[in-house]
PDB file of C-alpha atoms in Angstrom:
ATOM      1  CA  UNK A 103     -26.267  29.605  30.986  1.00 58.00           C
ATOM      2  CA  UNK A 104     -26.834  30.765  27.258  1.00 55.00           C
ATOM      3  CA  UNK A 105     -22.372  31.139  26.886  1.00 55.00           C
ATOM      4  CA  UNK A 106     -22.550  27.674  28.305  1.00 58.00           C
ATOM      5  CA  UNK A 107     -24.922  26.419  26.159  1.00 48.00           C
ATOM      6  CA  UNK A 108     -23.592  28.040  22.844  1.00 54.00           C
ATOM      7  CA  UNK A 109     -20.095  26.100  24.039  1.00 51.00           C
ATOM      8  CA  UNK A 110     -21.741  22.812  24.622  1.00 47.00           C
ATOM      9  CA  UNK A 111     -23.815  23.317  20.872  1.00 51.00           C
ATOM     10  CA  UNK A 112     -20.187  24.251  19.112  1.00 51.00           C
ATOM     11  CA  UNK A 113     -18.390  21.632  20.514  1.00 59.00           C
ATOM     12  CA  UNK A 114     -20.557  18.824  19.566  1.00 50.00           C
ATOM     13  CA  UNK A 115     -20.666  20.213  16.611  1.00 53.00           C
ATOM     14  CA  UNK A 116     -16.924  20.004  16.109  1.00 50.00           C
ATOM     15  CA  UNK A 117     -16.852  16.604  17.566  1.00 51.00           C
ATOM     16  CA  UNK A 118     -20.304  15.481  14.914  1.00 51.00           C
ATOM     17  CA  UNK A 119     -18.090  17.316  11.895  1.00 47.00           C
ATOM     18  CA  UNK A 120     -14.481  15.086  13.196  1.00 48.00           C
ATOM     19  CA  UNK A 121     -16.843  12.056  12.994  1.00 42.00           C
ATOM     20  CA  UNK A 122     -18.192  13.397   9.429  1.00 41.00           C
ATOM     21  CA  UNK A 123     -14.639  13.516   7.842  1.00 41.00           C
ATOM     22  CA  UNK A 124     -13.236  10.055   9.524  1.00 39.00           C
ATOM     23  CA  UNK A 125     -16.287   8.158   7.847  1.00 37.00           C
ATOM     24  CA  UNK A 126     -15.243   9.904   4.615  1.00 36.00           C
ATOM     25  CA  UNK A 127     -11.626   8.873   4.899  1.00 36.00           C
ATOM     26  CA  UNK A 128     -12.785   5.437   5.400  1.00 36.00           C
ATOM     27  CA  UNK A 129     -14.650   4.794   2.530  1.00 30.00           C
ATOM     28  CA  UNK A 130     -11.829   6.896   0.295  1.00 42.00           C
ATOM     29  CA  UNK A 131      -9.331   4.576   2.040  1.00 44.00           C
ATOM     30  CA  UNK A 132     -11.743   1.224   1.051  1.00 41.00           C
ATOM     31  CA  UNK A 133     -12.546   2.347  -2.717  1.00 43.00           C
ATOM     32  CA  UNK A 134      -9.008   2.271  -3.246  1.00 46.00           C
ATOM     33  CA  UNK A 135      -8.484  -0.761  -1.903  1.00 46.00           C
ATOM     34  CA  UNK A 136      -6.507  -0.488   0.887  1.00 59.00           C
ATOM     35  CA  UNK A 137      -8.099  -3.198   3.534  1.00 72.00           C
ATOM     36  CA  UNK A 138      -5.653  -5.230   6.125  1.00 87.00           C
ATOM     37  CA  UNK A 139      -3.825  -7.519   5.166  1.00 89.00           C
ATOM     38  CA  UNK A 140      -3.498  -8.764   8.475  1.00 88.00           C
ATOM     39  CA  UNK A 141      -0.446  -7.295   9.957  1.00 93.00           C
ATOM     40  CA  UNK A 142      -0.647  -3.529  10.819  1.00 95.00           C
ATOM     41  CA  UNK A 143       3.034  -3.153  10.353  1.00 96.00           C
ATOM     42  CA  UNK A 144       2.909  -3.835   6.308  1.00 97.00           C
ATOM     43  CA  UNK A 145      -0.690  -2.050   6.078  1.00 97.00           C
ATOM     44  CA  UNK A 146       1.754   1.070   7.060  1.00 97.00           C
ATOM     45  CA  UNK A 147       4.014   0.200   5.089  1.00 97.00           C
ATOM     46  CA  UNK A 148       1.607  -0.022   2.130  1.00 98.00           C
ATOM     47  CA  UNK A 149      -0.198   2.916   2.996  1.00 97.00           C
ATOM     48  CA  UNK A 150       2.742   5.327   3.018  1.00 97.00           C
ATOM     49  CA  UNK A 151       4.302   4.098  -0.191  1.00 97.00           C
ATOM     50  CA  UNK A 152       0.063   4.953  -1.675  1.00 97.00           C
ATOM     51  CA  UNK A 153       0.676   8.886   0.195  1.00 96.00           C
ATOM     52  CA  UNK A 154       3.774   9.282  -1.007  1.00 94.00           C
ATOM     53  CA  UNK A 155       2.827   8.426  -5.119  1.00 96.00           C
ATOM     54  CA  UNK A 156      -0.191  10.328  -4.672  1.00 95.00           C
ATOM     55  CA  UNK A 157       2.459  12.927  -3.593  1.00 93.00           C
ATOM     56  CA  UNK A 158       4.762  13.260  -6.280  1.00 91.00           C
ATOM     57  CA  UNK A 159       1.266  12.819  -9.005  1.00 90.00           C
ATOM     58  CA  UNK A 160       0.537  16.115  -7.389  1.00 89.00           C
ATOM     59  CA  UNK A 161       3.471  17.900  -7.319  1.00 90.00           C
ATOM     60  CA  UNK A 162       4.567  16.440 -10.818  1.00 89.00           C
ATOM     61  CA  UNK A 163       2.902  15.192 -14.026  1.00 85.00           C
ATOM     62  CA  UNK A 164       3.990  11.918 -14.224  1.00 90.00           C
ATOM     63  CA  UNK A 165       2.594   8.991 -16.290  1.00 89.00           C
ATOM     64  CA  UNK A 166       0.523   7.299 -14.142  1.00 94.00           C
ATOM     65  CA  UNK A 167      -2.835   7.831 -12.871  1.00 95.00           C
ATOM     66  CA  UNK A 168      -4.393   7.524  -9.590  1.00 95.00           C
ATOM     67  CA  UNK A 169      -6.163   4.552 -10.863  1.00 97.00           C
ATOM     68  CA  UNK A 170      -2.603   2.958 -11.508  1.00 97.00           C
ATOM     69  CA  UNK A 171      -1.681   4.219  -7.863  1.00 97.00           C
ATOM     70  CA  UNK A 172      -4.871   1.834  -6.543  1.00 97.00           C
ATOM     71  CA  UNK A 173      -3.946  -0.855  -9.286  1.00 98.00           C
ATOM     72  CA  UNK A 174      -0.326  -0.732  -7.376  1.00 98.00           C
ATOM     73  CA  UNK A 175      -1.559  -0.555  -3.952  1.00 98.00           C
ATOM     74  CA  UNK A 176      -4.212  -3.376  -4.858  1.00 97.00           C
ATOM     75  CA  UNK A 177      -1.408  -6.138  -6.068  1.00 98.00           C
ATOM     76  CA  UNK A 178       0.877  -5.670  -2.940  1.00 98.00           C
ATOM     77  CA  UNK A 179      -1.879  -5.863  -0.386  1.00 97.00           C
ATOM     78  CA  UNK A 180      -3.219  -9.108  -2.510  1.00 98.00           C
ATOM     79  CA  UNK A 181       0.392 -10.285  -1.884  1.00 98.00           C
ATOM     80  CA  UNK A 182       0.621  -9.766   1.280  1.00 98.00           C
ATOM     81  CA  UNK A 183      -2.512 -11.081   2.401  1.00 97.00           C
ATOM     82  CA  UNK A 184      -1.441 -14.189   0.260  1.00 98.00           C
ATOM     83  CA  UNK A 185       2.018 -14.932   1.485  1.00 98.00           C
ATOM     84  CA  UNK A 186       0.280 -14.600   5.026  1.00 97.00           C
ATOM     85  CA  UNK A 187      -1.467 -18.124   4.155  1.00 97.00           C
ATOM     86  CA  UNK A 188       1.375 -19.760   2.203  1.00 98.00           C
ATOM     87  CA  UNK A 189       2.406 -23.369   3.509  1.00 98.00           C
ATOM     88  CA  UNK A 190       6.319 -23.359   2.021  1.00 98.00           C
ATOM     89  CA  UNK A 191       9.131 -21.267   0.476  1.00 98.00           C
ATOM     90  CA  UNK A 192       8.613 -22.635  -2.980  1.00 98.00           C
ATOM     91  CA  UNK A 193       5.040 -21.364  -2.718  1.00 98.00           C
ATOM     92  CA  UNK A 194       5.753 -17.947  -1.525  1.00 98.00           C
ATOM     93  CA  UNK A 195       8.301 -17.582  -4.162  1.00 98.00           C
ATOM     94  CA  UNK A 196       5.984 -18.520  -7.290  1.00 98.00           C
ATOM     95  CA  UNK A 197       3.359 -15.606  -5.312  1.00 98.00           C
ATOM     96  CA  UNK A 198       7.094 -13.549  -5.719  1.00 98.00           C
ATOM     97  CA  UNK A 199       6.843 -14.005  -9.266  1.00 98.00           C
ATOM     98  CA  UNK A 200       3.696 -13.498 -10.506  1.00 98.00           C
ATOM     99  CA  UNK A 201       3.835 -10.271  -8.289  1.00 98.00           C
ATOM    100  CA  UNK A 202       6.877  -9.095  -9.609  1.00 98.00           C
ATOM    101  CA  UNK A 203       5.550  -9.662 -12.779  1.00 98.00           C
ATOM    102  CA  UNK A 204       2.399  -7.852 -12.355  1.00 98.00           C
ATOM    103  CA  UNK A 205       4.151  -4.956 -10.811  1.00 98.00           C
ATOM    104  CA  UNK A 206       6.295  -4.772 -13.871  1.00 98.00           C
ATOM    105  CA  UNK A 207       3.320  -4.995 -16.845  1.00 98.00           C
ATOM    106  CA  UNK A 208       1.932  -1.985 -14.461  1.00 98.00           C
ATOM    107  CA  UNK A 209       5.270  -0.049 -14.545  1.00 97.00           C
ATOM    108  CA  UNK A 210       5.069  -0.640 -18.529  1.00 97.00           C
ATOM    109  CA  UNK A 211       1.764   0.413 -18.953  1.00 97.00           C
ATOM    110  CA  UNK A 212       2.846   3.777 -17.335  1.00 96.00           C
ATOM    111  CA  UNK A 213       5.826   4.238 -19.513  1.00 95.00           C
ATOM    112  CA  UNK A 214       8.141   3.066 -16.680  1.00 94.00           C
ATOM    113  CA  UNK A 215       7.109   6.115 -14.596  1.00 93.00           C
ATOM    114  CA  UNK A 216       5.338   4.273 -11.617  1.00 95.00           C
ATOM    115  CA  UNK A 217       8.078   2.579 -10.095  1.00 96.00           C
ATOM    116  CA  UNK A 218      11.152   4.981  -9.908  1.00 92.00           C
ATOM    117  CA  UNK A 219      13.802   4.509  -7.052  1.00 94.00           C
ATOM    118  CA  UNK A 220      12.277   5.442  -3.818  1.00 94.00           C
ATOM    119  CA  UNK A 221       8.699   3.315  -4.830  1.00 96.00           C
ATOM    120  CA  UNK A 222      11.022   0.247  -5.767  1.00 97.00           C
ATOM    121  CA  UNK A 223      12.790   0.477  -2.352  1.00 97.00           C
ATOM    122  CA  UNK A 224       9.638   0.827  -0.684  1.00 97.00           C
ATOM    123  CA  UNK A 225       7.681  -2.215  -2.367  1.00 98.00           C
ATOM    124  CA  UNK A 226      10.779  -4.127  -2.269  1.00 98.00           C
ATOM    125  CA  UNK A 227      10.934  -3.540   1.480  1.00 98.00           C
ATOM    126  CA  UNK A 228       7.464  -4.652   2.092  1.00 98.00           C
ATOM    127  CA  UNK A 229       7.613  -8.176   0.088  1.00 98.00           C
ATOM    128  CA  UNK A 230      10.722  -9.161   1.353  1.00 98.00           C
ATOM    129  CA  UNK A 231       9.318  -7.867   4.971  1.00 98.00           C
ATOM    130  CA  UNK A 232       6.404 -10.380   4.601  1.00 98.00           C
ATOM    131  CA  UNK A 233       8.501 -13.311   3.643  1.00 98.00           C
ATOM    132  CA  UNK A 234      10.405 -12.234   6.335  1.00 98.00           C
ATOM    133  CA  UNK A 235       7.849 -12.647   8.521  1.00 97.00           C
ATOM    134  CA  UNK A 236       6.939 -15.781   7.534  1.00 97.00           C
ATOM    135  CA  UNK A 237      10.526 -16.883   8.014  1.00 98.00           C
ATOM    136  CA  UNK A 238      11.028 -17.501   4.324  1.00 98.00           C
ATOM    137  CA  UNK A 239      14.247 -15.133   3.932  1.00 98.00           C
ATOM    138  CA  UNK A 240      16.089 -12.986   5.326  1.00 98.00           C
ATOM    139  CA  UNK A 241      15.592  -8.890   5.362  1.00 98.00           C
ATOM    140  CA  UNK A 242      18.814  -8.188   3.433  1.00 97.00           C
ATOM    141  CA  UNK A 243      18.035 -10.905   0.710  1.00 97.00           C
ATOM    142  CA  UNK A 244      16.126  -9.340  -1.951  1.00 97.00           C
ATOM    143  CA  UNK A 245      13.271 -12.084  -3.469  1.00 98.00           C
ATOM    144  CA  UNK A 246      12.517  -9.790  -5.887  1.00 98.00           C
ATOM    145  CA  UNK A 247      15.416  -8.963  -7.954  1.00 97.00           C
ATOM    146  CA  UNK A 248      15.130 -12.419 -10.734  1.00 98.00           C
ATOM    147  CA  UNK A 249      12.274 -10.873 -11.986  1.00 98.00           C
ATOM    148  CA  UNK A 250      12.268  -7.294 -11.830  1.00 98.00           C
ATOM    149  CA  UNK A 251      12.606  -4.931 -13.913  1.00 97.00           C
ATOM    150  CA  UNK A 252      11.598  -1.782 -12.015  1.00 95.00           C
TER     151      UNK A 252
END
């Protein structure tokens, strides 16, 4: 009875101490920002481009903080959310622009570290996946290339 007992006692401990660290990566997860946008496919999107930044700013010094990582994170998950309630293609491509644009005083302001080849591929992939979704374009036509720079 005691063995059993001790068993029961460790496990819910395990189980309290799972519970512990899940409410820990959810409020990490919303202080930087990273709520739905309303489609689970781009939130996935948007959260594996975040991992794999924070990444690299680990395994290399690069010019960028984590606070620019958030800032980066932030303005595609604004975009998305936005496109989501856009009523025409001329509307979703102005919200292209002054994305782009933000993205690329970002990428400035971090010495043109932020954005390297892999990151541009992957934010490129998830605005032109959102307008694709909203039947704006089509996923080989890339809405972001007119104004960027990264």
């Amino acid at each position: 009875m005691k063995n059993i007992l001790t068993t029961v006692l460790a496990i819910l401990s395990l189980v309290m101490y799972g519970q512990h660290n899940s409410k820990k990566a959810f409020i990490r997860n919303k202080d930087v920002k990273m709520e739905t946008t309303g489609n689970i496919e781009i939130d996935k999107l948007i959260g594996q481009l975040r991992n794999s930044m924070r990444l690299y700013m680990k395994e290399a010094s690069p010019g960028y903080s984590e606070k620019d990582i958030d800032e980066c994170i932030s303005i595609l998950s604004d975009y998305s959310k936005r496109m989501f309630k856009t009523h025409s293609k001329g509307e979703a491509t102005i919200l292209v622009k002054e994305t782009v644009l933000k993205l690329n005083a970002l990428n400035h302001k971090c010495g043109d570290s932020l954005i390297e080849t892999d990151e541009r591929e992957q934010i490129c992939y998830v605005m032109i996946f959102a307008g694709y979704k909203m039947n704006y374009n089509s996923m080989d036509e890339d809405i972001t290339e007119e104004w960027r720079e990264w």
